[in-house]
Short mmCIF file of C-alpha atoms in Angstrom, two decimals:
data_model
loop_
_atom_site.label_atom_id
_atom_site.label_comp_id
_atom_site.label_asym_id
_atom_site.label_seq_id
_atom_site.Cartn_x
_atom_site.Cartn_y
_atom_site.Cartn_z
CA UNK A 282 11.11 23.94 4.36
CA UNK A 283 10.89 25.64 0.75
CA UNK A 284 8.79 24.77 -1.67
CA UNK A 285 11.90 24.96 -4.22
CA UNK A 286 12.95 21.53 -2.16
CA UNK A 287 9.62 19.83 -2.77
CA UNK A 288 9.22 16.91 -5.40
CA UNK A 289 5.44 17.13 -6.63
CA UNK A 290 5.62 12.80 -6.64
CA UNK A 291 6.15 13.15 -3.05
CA UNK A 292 2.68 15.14 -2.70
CA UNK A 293 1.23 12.19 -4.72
CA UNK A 294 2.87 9.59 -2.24
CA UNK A 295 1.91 11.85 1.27
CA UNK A 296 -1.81 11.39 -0.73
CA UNK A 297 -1.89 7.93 -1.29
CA UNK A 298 -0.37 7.10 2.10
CA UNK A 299 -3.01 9.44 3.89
CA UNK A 300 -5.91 7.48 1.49
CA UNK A 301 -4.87 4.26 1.82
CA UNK A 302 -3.23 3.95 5.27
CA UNK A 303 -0.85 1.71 4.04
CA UNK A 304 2.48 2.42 2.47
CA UNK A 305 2.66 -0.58 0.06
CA UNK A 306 -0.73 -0.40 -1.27
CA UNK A 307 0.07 3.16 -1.91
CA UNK A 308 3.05 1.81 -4.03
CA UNK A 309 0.74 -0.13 -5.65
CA UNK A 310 -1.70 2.38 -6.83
CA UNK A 311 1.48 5.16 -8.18
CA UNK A 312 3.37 2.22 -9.73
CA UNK A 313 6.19 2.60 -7.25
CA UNK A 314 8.27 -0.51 -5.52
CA UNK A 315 7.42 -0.86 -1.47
CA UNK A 316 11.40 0.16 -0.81
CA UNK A 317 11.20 3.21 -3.26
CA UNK A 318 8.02 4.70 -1.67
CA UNK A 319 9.64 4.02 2.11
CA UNK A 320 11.96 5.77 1.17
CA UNK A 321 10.03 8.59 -0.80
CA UNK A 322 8.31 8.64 2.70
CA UNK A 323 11.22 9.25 4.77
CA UNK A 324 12.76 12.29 2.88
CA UNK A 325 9.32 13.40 3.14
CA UNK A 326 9.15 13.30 6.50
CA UNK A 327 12.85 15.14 7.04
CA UNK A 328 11.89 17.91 4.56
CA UNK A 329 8.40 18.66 6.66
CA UNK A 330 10.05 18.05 10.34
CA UNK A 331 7.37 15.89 11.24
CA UNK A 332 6.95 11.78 11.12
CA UNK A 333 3.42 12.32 9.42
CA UNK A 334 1.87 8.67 9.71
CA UNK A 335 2.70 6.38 12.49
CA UNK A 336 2.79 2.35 12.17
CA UNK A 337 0.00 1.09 14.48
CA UNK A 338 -2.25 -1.92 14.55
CA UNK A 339 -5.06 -0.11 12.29
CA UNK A 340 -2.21 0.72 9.79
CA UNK A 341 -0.65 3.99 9.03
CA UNK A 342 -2.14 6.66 11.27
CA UNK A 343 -1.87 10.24 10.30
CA UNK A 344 -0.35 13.08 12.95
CA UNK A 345 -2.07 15.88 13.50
CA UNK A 346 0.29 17.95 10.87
CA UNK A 347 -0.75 15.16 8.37
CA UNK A 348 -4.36 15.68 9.02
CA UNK A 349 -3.88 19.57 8.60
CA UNK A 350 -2.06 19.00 5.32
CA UNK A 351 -4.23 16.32 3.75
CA UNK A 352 -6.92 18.15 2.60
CA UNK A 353 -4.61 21.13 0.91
CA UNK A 354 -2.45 18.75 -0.86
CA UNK A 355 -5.53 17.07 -1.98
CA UNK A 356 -6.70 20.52 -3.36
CA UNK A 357 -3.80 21.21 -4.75
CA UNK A 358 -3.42 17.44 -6.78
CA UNK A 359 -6.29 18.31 -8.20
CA UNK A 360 -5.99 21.62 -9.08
CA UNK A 361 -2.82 20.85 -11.40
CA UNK A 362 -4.83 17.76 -12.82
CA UNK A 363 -7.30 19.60 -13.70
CA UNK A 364 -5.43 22.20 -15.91
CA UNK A 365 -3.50 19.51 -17.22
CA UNK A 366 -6.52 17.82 -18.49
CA UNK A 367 -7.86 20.62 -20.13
CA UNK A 368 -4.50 21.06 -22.03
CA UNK A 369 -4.49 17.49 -23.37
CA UNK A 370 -7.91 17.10 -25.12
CA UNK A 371 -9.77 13.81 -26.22
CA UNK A 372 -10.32 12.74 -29.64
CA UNK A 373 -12.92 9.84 -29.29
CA UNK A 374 -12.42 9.03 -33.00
CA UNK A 375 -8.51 9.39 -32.96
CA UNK A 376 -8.39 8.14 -29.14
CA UNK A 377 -7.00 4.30 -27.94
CA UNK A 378 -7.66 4.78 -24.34
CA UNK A 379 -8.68 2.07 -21.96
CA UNK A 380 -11.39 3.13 -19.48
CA UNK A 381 -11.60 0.48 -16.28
CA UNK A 382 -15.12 0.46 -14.83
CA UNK A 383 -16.34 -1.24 -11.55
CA UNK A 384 -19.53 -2.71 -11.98
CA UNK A 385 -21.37 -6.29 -11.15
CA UNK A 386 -21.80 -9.09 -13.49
CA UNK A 387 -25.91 -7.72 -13.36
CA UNK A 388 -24.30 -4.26 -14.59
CA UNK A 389 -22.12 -6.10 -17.00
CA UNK A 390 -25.63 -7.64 -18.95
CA UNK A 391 -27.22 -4.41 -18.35
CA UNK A 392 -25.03 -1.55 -19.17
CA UNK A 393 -22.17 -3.08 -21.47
CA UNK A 394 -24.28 -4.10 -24.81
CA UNK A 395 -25.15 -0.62 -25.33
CA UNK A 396 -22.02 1.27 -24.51
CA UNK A 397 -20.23 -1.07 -26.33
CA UNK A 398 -22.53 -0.11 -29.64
CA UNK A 399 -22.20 3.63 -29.19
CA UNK A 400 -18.31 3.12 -28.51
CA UNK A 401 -18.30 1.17 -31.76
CA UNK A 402 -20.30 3.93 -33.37
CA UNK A 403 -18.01 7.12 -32.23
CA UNK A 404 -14.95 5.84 -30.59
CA UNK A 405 -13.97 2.24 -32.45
CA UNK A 406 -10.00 2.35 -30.91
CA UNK A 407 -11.88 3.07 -27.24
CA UNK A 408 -11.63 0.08 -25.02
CA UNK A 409 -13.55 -0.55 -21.80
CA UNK A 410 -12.22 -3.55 -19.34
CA UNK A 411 -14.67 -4.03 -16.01
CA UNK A 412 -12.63 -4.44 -12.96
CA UNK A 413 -14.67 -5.07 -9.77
CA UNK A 414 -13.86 -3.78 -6.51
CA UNK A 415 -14.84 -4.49 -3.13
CA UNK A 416 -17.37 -2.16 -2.11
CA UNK A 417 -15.29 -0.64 0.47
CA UNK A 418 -12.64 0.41 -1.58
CA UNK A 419 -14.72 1.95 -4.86
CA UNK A 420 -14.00 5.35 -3.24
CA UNK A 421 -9.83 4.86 -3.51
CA UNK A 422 -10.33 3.42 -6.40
CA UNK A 423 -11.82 6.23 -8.21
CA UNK A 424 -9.55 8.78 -6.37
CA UNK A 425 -6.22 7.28 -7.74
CA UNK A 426 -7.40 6.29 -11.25
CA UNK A 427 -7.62 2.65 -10.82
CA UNK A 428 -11.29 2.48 -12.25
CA UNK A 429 -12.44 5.39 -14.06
CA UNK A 430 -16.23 4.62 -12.95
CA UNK A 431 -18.42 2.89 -10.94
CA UNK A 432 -21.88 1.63 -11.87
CA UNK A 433 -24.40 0.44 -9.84
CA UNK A 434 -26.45 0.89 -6.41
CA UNK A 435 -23.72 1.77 -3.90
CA UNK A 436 -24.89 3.60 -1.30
CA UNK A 437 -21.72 3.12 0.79
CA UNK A 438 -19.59 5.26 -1.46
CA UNK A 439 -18.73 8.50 -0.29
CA UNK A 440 -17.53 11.90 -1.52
CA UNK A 441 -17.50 10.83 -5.50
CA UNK A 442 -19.53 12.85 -7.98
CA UNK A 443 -22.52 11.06 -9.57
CA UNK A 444 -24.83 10.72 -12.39
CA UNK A 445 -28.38 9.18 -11.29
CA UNK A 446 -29.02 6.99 -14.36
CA UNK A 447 -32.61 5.56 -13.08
CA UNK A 448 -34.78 4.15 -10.38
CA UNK A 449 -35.28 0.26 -10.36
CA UNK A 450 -36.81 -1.71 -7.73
CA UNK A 451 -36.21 -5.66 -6.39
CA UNK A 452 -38.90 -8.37 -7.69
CA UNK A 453 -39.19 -12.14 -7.59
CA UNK A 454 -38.66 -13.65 -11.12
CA UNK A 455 -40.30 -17.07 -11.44
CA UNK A 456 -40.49 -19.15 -14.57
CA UNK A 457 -44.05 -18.76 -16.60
CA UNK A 458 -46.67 -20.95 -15.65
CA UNK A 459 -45.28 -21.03 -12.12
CA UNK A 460 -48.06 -22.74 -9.70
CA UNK A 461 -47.45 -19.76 -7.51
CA UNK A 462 -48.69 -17.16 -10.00
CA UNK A 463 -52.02 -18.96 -10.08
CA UNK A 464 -53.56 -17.32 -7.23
CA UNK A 465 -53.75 -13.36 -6.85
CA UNK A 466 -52.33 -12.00 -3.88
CA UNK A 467 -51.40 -8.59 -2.91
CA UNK A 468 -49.85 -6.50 0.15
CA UNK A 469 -49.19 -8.86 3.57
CA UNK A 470 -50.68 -11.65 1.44
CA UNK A 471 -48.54 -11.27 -0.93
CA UNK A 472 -45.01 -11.14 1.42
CA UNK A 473 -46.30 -14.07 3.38
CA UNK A 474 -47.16 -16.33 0.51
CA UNK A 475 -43.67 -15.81 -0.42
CA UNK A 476 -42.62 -18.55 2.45
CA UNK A 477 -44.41 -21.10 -0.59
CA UNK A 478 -41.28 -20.32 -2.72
CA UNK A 479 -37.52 -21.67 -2.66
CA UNK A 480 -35.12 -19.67 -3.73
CA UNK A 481 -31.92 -19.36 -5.63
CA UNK A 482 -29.76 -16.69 -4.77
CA UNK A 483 -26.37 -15.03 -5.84
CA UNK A 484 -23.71 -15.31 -3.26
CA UNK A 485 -21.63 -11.91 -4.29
CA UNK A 486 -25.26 -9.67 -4.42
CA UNK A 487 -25.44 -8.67 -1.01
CA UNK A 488 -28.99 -6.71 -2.00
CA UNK A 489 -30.78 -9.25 -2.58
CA UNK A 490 -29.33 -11.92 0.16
CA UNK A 491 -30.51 -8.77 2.52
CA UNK A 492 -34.22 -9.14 1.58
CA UNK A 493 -33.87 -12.59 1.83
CA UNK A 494 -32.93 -12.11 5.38
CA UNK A 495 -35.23 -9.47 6.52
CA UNK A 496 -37.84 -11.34 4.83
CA UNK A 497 -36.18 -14.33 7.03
CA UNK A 498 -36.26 -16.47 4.00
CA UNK A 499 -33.33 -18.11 4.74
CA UNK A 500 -34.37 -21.41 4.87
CA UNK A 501 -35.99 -21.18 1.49
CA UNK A 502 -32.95 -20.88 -0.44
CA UNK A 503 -32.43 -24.19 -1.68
CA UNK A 504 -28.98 -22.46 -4.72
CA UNK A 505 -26.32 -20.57 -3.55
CA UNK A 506 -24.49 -19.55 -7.39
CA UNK A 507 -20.98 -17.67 -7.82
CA UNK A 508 -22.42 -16.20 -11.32
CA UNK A 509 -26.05 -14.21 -12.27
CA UNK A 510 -25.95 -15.02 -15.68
CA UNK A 511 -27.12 -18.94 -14.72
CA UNK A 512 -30.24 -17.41 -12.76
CA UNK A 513 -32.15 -17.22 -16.28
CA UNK A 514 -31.85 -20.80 -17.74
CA UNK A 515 -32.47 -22.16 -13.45
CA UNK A 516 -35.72 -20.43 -12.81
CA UNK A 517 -36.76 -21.27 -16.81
CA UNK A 518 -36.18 -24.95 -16.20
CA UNK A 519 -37.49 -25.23 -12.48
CA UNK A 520 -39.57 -24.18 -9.61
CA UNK A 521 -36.76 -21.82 -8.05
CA UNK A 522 -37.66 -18.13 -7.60
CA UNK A 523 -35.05 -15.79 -7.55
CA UNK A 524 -34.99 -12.18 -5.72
CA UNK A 525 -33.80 -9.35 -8.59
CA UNK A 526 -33.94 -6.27 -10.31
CA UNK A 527 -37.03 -5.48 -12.19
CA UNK A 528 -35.22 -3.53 -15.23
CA UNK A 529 -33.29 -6.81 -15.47
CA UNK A 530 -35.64 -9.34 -15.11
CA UNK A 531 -38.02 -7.67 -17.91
CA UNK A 532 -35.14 -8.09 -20.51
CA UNK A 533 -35.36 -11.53 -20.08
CA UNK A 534 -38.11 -11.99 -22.31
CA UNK A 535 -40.29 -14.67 -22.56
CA UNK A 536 -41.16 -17.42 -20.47
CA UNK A 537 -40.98 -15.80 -17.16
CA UNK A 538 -43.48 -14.29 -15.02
CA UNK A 539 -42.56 -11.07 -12.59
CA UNK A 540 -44.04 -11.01 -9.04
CA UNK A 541 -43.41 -7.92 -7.03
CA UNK A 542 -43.89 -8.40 -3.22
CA UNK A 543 -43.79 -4.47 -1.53
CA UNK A 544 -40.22 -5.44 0.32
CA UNK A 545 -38.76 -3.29 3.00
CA UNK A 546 -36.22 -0.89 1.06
CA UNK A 547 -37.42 -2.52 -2.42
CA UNK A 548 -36.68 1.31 -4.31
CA UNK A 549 -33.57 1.68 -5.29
CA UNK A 550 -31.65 4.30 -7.64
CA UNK A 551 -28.24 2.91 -10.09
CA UNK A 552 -26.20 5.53 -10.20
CA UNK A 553 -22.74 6.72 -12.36
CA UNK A 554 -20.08 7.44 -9.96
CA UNK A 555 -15.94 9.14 -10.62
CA UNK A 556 -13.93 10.77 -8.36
CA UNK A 557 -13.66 14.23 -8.06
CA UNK A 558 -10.03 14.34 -9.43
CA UNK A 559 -10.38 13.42 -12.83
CA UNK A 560 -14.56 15.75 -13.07
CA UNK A 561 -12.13 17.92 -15.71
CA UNK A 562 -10.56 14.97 -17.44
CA UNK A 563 -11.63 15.47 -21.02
CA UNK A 564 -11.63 11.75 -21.66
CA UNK A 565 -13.39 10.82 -18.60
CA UNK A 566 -15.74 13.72 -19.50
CA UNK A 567 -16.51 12.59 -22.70
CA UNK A 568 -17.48 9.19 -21.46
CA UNK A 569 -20.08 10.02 -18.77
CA UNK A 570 -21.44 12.49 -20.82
CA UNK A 571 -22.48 9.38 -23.50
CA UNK A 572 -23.14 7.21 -20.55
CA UNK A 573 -25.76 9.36 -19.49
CA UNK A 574 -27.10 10.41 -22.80
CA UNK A 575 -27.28 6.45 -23.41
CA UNK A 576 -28.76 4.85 -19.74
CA UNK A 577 -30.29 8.32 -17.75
CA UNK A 578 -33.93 7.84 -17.15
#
């Protein structure tokens, strides 16, 4: 083939595809119908000679001339967006755009009061809509401009280009006056005093339901909650400790007391993550630039 007979939204597609391993979430993410990208897919596949992704039980399986192309046509996708970017320019005072970000409902009462003052401040049109994503798919996401960013403490997430923002660590926030913060205990007394305590826990923080379960408090918890934001007013108004971050449990303010057992893995680092793609994006740019002017330890 010639690359005279070579649409560029068919590079996009062979990308998704190749990402995803499925050919109608990669309709999803270029705003295509699931019959319009088969079919994008199958003149693909006559103009290269070659079936590129076969249907099998794991999903859409690359051939071995899809694997050799995948990380050219990658190069070359971002290459173009790149100079395209740099072209357009961003006006934060002049500028409308929407910026999706994946973080938690703890990174929603952490992060968003802030940004949303220094957005106010510089870039009033700006609007910023959080759209969480299961951890497993935070990487796609950022590669085909579904989110912009990702906040938080995601180890799992691979090949993306990050900001470190600051180091936190897990405690045990228990309401003030607590009987348990009557005696002083530190180290192994400390961890094993902690079988004293029931629990309330978040069912979507898988962080802190970890510690629970290396610290086999299982049969402590006595609250499994969808939502953080009800952990305040239930360890205020009861005996329930509950397993958090320190940075957050310190804005609470008063009437709580902070206990901080040494847990296995308790360190942590929240980090600012994008894809690659978009690191020339003047918008996106712009954005993690005040981000980490605003939150970077």
């Amino acid at each position: 083939m010639h690359i005279r007979d070579l649409d560029l939204n068919l590079l996009r597609l062979f990308d998704a595809v190749y990402r995803t391993g499925n050919v109608s979430r990669a309709a999803e993410l270029l705003d295509l119908t699931q019959p319009a990208a088969s079919q994008g897919l199958s003149r693909l596949r006559t103009l290269i000679g070659d079936p590129l992704f076969m249907r099998t039980a794991r999903g859409m399986q690359p051939t071995p001339k899809a694997q050799r192309l995948a990380v050219p046509v990658r190069h070359a996708l971002v290459t173009l967006e790149e100079a395209l970017g740099e072209t357009a320019g961003f006006e934060p005072a002049q500028s409308g755009r929407t910026f999706h970000i994946h973080m938690s409902d703890i990174g929603e009462s952490r992060f968003l009061p802030e940004l949303m003052m220094a957005l106010r401040a510089h870039a009033p049109e700006v609007r910023v809509e959080t759209r969480p994503v299961p951890r497993e798919q935070i990487t796609e996401a950022l590669d085909s401009g579904r989110i912009d960013f990702a906040f938080g403490f995601l180890p799992m997430v691979k090949e993306t280009q990050r900001l470190k923002l600051l180091e936190d660590r897990y405690v045990v926030l228990l309401r003030e006056g607590h009987p348990f913060t009557r005696r002083r205990r530190t180290g192994a007394a400390l961890l094993e005093g902690l079988r004293e305590l029931e629990f309330v826990a978040v069912r979507s923080h898988v962080d802190t339901l970890r510690i629970v379960q290396q610290m086999r408090l299982d049969d402590r918890l006595r609250l499994v909650t969808e939502h953080f934001l009800v952990l305040p007013a239930i360890v205020k108004d009861t005996d329930l400790a509950a397993i958090m971050p320190r940075n957050i449990a310190r804005g609470f303010g008063d009437g709580y007391a902070i206990v901080e057992p040494a847990f296995p893995n308790r360190d942590f680092v929240v980090s600012l993550h994008w894809s690659r793609r978009f690191e020339a994006d003047p918008g996106n740019r712009w954005l993690r630039g005040v981000i980490g002017e605003l939150f970077r330890a």
